[in-house]
PDB file of C-alpha atoms in Angstrom:
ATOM      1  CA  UNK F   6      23.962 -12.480  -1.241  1.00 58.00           C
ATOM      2  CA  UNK F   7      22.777  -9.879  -3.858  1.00 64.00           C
ATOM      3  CA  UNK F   8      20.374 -10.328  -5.709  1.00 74.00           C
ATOM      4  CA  UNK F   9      21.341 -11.354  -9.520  1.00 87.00           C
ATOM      5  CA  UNK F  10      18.874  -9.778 -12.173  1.00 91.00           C
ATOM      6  CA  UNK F  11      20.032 -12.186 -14.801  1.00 90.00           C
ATOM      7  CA  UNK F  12      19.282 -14.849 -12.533  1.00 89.00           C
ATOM      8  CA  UNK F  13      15.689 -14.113 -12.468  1.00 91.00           C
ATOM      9  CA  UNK F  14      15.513 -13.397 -15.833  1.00 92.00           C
ATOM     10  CA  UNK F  15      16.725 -17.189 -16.262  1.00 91.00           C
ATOM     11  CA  UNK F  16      14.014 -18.822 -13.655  1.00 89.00           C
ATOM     12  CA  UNK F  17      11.542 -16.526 -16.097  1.00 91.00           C
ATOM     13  CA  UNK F  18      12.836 -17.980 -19.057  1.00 92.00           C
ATOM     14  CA  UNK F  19      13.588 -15.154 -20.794  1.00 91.00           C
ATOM     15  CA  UNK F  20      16.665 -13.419 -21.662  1.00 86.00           C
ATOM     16  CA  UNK F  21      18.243 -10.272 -20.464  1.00 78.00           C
ATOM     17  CA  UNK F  22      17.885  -7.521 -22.928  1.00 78.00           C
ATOM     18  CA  UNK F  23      19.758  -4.489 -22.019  1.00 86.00           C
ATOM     19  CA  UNK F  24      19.683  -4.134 -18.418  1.00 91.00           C
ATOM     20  CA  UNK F  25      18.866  -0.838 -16.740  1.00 92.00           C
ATOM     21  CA  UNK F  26      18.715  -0.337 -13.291  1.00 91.00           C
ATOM     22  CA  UNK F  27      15.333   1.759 -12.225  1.00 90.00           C
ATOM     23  CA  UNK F  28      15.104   4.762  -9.618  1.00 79.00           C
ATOM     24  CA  UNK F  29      12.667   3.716  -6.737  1.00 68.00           C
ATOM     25  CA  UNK F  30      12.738   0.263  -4.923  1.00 62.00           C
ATOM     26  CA  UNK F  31      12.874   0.922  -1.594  1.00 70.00           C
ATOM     27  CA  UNK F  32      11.672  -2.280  -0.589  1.00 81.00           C
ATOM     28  CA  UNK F  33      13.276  -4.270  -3.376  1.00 88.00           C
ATOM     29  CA  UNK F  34      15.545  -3.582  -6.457  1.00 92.00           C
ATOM     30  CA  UNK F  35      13.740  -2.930  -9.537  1.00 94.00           C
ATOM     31  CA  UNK F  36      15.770  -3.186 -12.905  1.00 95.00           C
ATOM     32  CA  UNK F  37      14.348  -2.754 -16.620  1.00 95.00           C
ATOM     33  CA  UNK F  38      15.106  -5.801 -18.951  1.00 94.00           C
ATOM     34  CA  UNK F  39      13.611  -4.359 -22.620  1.00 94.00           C
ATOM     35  CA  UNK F  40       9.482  -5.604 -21.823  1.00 95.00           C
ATOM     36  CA  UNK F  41       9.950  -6.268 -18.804  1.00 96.00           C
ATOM     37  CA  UNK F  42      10.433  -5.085 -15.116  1.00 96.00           C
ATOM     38  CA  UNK F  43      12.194  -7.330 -12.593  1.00 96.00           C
ATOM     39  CA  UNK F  44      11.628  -6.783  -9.039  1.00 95.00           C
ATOM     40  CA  UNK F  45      13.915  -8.468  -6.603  1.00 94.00           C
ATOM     41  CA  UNK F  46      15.229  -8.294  -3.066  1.00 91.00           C
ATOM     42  CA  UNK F  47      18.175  -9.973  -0.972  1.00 86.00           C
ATOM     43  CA  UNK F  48      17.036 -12.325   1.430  1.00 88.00           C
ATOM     44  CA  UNK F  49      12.872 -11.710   0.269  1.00 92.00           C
ATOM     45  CA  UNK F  50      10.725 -13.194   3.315  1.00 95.00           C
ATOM     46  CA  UNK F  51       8.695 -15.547   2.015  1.00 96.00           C
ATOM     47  CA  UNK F  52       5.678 -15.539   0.045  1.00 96.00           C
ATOM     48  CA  UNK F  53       6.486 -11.629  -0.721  1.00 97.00           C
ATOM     49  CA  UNK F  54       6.628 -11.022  -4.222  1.00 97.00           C
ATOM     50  CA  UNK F  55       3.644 -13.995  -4.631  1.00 97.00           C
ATOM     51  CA  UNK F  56       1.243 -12.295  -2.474  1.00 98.00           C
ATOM     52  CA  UNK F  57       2.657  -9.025  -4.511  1.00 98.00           C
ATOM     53  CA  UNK F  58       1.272 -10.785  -7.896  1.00 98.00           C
ATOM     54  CA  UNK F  59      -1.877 -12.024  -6.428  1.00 98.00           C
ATOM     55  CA  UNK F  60      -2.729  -8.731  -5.354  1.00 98.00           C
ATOM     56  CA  UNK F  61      -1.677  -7.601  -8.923  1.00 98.00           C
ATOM     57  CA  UNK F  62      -4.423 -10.026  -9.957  1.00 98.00           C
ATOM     58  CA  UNK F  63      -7.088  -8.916  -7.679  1.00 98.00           C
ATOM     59  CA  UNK F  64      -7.163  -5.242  -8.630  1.00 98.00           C
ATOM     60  CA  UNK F  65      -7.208  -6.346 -12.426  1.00 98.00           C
ATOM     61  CA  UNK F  66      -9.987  -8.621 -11.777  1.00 97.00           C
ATOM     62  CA  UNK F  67     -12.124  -5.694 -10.083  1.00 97.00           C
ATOM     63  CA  UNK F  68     -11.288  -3.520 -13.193  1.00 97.00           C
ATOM     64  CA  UNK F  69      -7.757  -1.863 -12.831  1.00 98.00           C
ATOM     65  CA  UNK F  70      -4.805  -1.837 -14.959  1.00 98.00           C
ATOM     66  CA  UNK F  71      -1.509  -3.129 -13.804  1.00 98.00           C
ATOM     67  CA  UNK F  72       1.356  -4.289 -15.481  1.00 98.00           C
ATOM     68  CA  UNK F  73       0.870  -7.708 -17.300  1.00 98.00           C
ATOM     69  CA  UNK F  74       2.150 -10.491 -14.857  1.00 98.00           C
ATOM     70  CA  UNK F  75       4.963 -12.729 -16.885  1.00 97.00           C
ATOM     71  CA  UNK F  76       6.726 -14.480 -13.962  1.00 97.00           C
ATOM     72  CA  UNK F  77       6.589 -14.991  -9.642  1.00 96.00           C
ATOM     73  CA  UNK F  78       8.369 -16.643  -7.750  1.00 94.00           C
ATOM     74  CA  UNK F  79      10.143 -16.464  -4.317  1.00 92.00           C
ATOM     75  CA  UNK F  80      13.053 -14.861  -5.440  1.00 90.00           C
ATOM     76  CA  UNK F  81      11.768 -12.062  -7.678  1.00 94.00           C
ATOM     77  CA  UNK F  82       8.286 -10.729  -9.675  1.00 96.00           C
ATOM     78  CA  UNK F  83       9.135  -9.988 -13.753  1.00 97.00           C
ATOM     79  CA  UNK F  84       6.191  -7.633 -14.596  1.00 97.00           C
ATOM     80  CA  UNK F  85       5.108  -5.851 -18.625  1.00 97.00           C
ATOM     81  CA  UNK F  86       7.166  -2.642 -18.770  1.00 97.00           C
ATOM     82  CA  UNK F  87       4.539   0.195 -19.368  1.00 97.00           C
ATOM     83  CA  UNK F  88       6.452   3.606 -20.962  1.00 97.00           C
ATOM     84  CA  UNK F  89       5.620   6.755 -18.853  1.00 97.00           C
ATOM     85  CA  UNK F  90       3.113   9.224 -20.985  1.00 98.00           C
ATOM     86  CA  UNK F  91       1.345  11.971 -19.312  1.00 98.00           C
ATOM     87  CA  UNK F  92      -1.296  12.029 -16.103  1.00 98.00           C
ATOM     88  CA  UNK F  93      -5.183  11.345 -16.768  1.00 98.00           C
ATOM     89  CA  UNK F  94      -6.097  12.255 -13.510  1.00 98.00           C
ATOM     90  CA  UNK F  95     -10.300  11.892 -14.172  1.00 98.00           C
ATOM     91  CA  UNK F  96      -9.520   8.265 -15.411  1.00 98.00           C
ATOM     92  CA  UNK F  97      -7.655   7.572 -12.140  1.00 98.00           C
ATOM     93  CA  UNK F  98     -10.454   8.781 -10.088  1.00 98.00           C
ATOM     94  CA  UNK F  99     -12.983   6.939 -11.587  1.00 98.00           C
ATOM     95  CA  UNK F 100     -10.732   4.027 -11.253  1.00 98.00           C
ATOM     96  CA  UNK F 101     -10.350   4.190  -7.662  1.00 98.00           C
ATOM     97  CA  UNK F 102     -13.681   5.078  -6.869  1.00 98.00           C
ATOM     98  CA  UNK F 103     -14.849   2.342  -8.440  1.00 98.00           C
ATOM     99  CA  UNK F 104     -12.429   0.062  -6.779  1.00 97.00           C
ATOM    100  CA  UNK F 105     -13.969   1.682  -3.423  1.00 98.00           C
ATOM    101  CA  UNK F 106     -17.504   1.160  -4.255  1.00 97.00           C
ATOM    102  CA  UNK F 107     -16.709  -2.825  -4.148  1.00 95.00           C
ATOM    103  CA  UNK F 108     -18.730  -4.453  -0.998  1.00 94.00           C
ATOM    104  CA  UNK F 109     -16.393  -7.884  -0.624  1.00 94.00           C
ATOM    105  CA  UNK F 110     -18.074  -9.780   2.932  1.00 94.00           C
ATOM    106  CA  UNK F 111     -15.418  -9.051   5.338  1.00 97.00           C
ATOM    107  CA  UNK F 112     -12.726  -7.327   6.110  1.00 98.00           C
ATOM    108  CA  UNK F 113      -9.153  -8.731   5.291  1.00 98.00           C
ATOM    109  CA  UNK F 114      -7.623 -11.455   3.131  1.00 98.00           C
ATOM    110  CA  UNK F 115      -7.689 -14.960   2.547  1.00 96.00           C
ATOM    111  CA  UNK F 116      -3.825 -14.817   1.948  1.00 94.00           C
ATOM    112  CA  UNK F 117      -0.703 -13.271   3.287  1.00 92.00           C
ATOM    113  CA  UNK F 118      -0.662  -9.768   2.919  1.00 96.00           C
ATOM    114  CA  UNK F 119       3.065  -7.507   2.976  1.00 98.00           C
ATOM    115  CA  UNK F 120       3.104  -3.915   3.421  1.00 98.00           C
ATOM    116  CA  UNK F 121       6.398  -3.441   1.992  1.00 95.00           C
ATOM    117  CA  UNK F 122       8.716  -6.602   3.390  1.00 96.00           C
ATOM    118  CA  UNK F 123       6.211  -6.449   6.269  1.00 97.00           C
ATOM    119  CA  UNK F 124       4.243  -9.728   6.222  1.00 98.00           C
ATOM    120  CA  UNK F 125       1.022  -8.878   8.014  1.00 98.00           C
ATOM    121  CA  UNK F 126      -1.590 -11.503   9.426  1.00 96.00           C
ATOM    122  CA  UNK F 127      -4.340 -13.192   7.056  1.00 96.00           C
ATOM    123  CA  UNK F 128      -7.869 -13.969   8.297  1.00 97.00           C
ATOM    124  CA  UNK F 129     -11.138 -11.790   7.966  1.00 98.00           C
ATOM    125  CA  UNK F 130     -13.292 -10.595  10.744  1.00 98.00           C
ATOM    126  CA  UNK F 131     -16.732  -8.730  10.133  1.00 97.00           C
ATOM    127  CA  UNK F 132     -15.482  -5.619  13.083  1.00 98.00           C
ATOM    128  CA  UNK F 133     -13.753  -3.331  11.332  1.00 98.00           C
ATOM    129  CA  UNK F 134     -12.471  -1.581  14.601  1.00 98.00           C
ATOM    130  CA  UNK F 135     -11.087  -4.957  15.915  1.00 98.00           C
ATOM    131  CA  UNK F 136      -9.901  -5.941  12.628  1.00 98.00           C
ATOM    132  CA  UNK F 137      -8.137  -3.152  11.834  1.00 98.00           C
ATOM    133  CA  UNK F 138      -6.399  -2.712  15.876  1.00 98.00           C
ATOM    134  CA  UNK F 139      -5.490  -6.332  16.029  1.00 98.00           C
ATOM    135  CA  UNK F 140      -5.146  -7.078  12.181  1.00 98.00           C
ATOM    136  CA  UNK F 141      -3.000  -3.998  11.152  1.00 98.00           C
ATOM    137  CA  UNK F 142      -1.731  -1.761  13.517  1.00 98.00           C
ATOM    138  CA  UNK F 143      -0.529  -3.865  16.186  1.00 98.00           C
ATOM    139  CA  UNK F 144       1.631  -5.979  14.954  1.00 98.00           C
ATOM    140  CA  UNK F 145       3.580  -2.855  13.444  1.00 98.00           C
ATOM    141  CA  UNK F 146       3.007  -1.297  17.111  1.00 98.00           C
ATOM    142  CA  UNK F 147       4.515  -4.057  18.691  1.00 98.00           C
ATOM    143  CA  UNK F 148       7.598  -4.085  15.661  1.00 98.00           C
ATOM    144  CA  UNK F 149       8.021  -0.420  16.409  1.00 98.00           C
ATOM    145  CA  UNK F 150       7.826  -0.013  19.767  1.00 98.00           C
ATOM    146  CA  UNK F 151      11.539   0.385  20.590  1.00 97.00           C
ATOM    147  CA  UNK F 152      11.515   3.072  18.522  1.00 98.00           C
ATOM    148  CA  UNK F 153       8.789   4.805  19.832  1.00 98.00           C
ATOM    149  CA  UNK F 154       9.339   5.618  23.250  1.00 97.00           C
ATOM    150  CA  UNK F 155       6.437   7.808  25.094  1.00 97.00           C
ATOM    151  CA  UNK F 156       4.816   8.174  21.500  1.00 98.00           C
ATOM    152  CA  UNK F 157       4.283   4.268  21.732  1.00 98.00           C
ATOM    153  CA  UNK F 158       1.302   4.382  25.015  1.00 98.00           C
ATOM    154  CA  UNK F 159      -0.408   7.085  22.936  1.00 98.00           C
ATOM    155  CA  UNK F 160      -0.412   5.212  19.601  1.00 98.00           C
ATOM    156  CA  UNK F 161      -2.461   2.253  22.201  1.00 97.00           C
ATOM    157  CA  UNK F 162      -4.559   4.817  23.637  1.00 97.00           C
ATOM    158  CA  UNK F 163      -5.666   6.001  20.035  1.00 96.00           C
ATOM    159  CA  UNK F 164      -6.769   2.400  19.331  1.00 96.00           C
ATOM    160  CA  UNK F 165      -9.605   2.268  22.086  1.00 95.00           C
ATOM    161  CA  UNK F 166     -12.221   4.509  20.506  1.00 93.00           C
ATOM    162  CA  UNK F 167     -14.204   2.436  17.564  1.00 96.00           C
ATOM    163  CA  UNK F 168     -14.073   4.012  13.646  1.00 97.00           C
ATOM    164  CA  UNK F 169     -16.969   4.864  11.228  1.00 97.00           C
ATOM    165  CA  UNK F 170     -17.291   2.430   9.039  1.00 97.00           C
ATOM    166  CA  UNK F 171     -18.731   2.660   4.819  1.00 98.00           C
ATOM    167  CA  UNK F 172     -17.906  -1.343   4.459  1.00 97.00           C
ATOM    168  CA  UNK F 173     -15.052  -3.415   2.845  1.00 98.00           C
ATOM    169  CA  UNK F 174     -13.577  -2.243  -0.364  1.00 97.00           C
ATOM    170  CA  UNK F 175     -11.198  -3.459  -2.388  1.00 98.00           C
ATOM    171  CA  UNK F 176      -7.971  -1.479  -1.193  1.00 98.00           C
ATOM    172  CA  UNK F 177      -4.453  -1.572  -2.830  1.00 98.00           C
ATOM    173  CA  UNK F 178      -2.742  -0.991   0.524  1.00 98.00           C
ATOM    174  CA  UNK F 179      -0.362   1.326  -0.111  1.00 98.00           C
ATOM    175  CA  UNK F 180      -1.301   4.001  -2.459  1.00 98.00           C
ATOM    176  CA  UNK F 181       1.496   6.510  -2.204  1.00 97.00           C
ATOM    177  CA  UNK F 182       1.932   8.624  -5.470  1.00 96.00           C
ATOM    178  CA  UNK F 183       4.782   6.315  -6.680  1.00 95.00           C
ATOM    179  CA  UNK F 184       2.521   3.530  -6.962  1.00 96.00           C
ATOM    180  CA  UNK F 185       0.283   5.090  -9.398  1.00 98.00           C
ATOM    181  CA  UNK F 186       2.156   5.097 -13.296  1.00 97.00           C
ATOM    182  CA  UNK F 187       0.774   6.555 -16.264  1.00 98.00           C
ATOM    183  CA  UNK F 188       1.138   4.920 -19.471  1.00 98.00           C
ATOM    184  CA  UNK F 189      -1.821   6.022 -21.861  1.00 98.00           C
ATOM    185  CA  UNK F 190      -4.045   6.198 -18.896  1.00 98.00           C
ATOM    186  CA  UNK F 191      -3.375   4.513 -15.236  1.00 98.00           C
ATOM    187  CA  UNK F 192      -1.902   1.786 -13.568  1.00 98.00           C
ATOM    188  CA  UNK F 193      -1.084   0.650 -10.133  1.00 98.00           C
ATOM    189  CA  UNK F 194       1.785  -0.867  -8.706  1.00 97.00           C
ATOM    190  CA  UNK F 195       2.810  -2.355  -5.974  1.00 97.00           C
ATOM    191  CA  UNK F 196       0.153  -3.116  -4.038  1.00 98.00           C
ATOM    192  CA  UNK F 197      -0.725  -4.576  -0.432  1.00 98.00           C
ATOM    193  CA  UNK F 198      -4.147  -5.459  -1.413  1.00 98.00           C
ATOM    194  CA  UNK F 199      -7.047  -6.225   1.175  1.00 98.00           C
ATOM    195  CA  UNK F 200     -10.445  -5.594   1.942  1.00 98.00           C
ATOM    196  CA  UNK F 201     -10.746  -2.754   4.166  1.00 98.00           C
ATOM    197  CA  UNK F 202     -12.029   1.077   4.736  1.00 98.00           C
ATOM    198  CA  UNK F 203     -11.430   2.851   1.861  1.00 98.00           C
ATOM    199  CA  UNK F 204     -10.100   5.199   4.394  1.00 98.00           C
ATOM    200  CA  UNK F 205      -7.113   3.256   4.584  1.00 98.00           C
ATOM    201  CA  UNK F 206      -6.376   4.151   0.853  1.00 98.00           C
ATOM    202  CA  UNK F 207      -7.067   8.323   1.095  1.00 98.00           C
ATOM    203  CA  UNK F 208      -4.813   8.270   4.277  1.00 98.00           C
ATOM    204  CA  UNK F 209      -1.772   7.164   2.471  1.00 98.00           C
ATOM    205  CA  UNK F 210      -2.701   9.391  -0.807  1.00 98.00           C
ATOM    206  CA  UNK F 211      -2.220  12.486   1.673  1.00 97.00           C
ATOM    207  CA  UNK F 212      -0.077  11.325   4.370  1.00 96.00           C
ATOM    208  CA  UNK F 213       2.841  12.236   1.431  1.00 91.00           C
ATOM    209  CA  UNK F 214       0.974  14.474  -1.148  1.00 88.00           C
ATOM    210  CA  UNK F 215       1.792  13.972  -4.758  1.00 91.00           C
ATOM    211  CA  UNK F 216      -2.240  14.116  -5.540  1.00 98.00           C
ATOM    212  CA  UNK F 217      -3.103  17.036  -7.033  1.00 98.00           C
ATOM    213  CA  UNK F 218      -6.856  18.972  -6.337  1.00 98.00           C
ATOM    214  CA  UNK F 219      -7.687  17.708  -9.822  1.00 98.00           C
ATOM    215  CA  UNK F 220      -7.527  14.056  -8.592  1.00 98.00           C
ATOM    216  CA  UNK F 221      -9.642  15.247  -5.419  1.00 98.00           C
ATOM    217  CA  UNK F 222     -12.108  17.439  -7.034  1.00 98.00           C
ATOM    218  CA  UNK F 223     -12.928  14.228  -9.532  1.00 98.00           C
ATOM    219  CA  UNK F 224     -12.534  11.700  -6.914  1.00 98.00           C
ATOM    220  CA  UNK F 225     -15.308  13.196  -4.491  1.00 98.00           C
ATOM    221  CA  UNK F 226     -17.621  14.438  -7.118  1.00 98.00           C
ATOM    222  CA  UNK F 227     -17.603  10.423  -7.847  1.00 98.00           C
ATOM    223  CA  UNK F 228     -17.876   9.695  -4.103  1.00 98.00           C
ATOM    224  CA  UNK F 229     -18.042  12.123  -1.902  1.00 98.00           C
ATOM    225  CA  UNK F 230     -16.485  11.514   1.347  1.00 98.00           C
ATOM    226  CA  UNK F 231     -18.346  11.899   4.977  1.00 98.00           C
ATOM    227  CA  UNK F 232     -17.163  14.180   7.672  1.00 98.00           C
ATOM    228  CA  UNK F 233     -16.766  11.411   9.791  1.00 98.00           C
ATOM    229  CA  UNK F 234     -14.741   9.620   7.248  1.00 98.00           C
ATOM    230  CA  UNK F 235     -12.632  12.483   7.010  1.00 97.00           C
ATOM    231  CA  UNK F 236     -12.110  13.293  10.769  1.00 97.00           C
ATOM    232  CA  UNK F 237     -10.737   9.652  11.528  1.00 97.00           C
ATOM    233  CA  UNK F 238      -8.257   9.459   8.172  1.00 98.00           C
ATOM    234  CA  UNK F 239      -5.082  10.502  10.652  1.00 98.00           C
ATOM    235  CA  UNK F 240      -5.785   7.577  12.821  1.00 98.00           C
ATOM    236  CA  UNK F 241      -5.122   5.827   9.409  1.00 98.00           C
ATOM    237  CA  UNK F 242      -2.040   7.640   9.020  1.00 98.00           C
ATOM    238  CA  UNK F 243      -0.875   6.073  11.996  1.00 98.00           C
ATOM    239  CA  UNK F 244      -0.340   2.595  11.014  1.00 98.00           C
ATOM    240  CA  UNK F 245       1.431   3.712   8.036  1.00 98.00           C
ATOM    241  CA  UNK F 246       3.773   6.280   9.696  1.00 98.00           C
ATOM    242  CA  UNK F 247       4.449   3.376  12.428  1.00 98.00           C
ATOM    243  CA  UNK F 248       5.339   1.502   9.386  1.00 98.00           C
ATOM    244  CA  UNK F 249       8.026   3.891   8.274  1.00 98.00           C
ATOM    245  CA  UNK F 250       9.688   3.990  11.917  1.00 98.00           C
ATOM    246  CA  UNK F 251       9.771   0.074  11.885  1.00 97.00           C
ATOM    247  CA  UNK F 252      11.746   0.265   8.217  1.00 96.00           C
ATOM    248  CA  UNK F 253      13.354   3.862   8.189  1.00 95.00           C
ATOM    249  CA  UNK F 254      13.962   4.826  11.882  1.00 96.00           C
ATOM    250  CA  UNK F 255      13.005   7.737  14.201  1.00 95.00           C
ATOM    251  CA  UNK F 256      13.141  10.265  11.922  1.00 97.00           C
ATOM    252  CA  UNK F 257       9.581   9.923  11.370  1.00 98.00           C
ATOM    253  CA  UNK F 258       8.713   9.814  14.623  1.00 98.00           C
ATOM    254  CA  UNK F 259       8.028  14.135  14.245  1.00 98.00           C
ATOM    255  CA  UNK F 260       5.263  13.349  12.107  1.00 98.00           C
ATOM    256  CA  UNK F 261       3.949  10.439  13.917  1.00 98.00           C
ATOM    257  CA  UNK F 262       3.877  12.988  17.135  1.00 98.00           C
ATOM    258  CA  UNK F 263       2.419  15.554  15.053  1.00 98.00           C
ATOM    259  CA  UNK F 264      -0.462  12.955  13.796  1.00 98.00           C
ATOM    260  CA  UNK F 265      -1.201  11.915  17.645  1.00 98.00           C
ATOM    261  CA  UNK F 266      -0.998  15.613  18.583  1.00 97.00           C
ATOM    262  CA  UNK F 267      -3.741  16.713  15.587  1.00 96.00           C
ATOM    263  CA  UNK F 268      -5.728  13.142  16.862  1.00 96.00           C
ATOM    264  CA  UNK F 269      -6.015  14.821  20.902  1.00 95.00           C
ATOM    265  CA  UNK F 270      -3.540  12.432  22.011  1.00 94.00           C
ATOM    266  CA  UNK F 271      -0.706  14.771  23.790  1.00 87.00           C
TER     267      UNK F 271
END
């Protein structure tokens, strides 16, 4: 069944006010209501768009801005509406860096986590390299692998060597240059929050581009990034490109071969 806006807007409480569907949404439908932003899928899996607002929560709590949270539930998220105005790429940097300089205990979360409709496992682990093999990529390996054919071994062979590791930060998951709005200054969206290498984040930022060197240039004057951080960021890549086979098909297997190739893996 598709999913009604106007229902949504009723299990909110509020009432529709001009509906405008928005571009973007891959994952879920996202329609403009005059305030407000609904977000809503067919046939969610469950706990989605809650886990989405409690990870909304978490990167406000450590300082962010996000859109205000008016309603969650299982069939939909109804978030502030923010109007586009013009990049502040400085006060971005400093936002993430500061996000990344947060030392959490562990690595993970306490709660489902989704990347995209992609409900990951929950549980923390002090290894980074066994928490991220068995936590994260795996279980997209294992979603992916019929997709993958002799690209699939190498992806397991690239798991066996461990990765450097700064310590937990507060990540938002999936930090693709949609995700990041401006409205008088910037605010994330759509997060898969966690506690993990802040690698994870700077992998996805240039995995697609859309960052340009002014974000960089402030970014690692604010924290500079170590070689060996930098070496191991398309190992990264990997779980997020084996993402994008699971949801979009093999035509991203090219860039997942050309990310094993760069890694030594041929």
């Amino acid at each position: 069944m598709r999913p009604d806006p106007l229902q949504i807007l009723r299990r909110a409480g509020l009432s529709a006010q001009g509906l405008e569907r928005l571009a973007g949404g891959d994952v879920s439908e996202v329609w403009r209501a005059g305030p407000y932003v609904l977000k809503l899928r067919r046939d969610p899996p469950p706990g989605m768009f809650e886990a989405e607002a409690r990870g909304l929560y978490a990167l406000m709590q450590a300082g962010a801005r996000v859109p205000g949270i008016v309603w969650a539930g299982e069939e939909g998220l109804v978030l502030e509406y923010l109007p586009p105005t013009a990049p502040d790429w400085e006060t971005f940097a400093r936002t993430l860096a500061a996000l990344h300089r947060l030392r959490p205990p562990a690595y993970g979360w306490d709660t489902p986590v989704f990347l995209g409709s992609f409900r990951l496992p929950e549980g923390t682990l002090e290894d980074w390299s066994l928490f991220w093999t068995e936590y994260r990529v795996r279980p997209l390996l294992e979603a992916a692998w019929g997709r993958l054919g002799e690209l699939g071994p190498k992806v397991e062979r690239s798991l066996q060597d461990p990765l450097p590791a700064e310590g937990p930060a507060l990540l938002h998951g999936d930090l693709w240059h949609g995700n990041v709005h401006f409205s008088s200054g910037p605010v994330l969206l759509d997060p898969s929050a966690w506690w993990g290498e802040r690698a994870v984040d700077l992998a996805m930022m240039r995995l697609f581009g859309g960052f340009p060197p002014e974000f960089w240039r402030y970014y690692r004057a604010l924290y500079p990034v170590p070689a060996e951080v930098e070496a191991a960021i398309p190992r990264y890549q990997l779980y997020y490109l084996l993402a994008h086979v699971h949801f979009f098909g093999q035509a991203y297997l090219p860039a997942l071969e050309r990310t094993l190739l760069e890694l030594g893996f041929r």
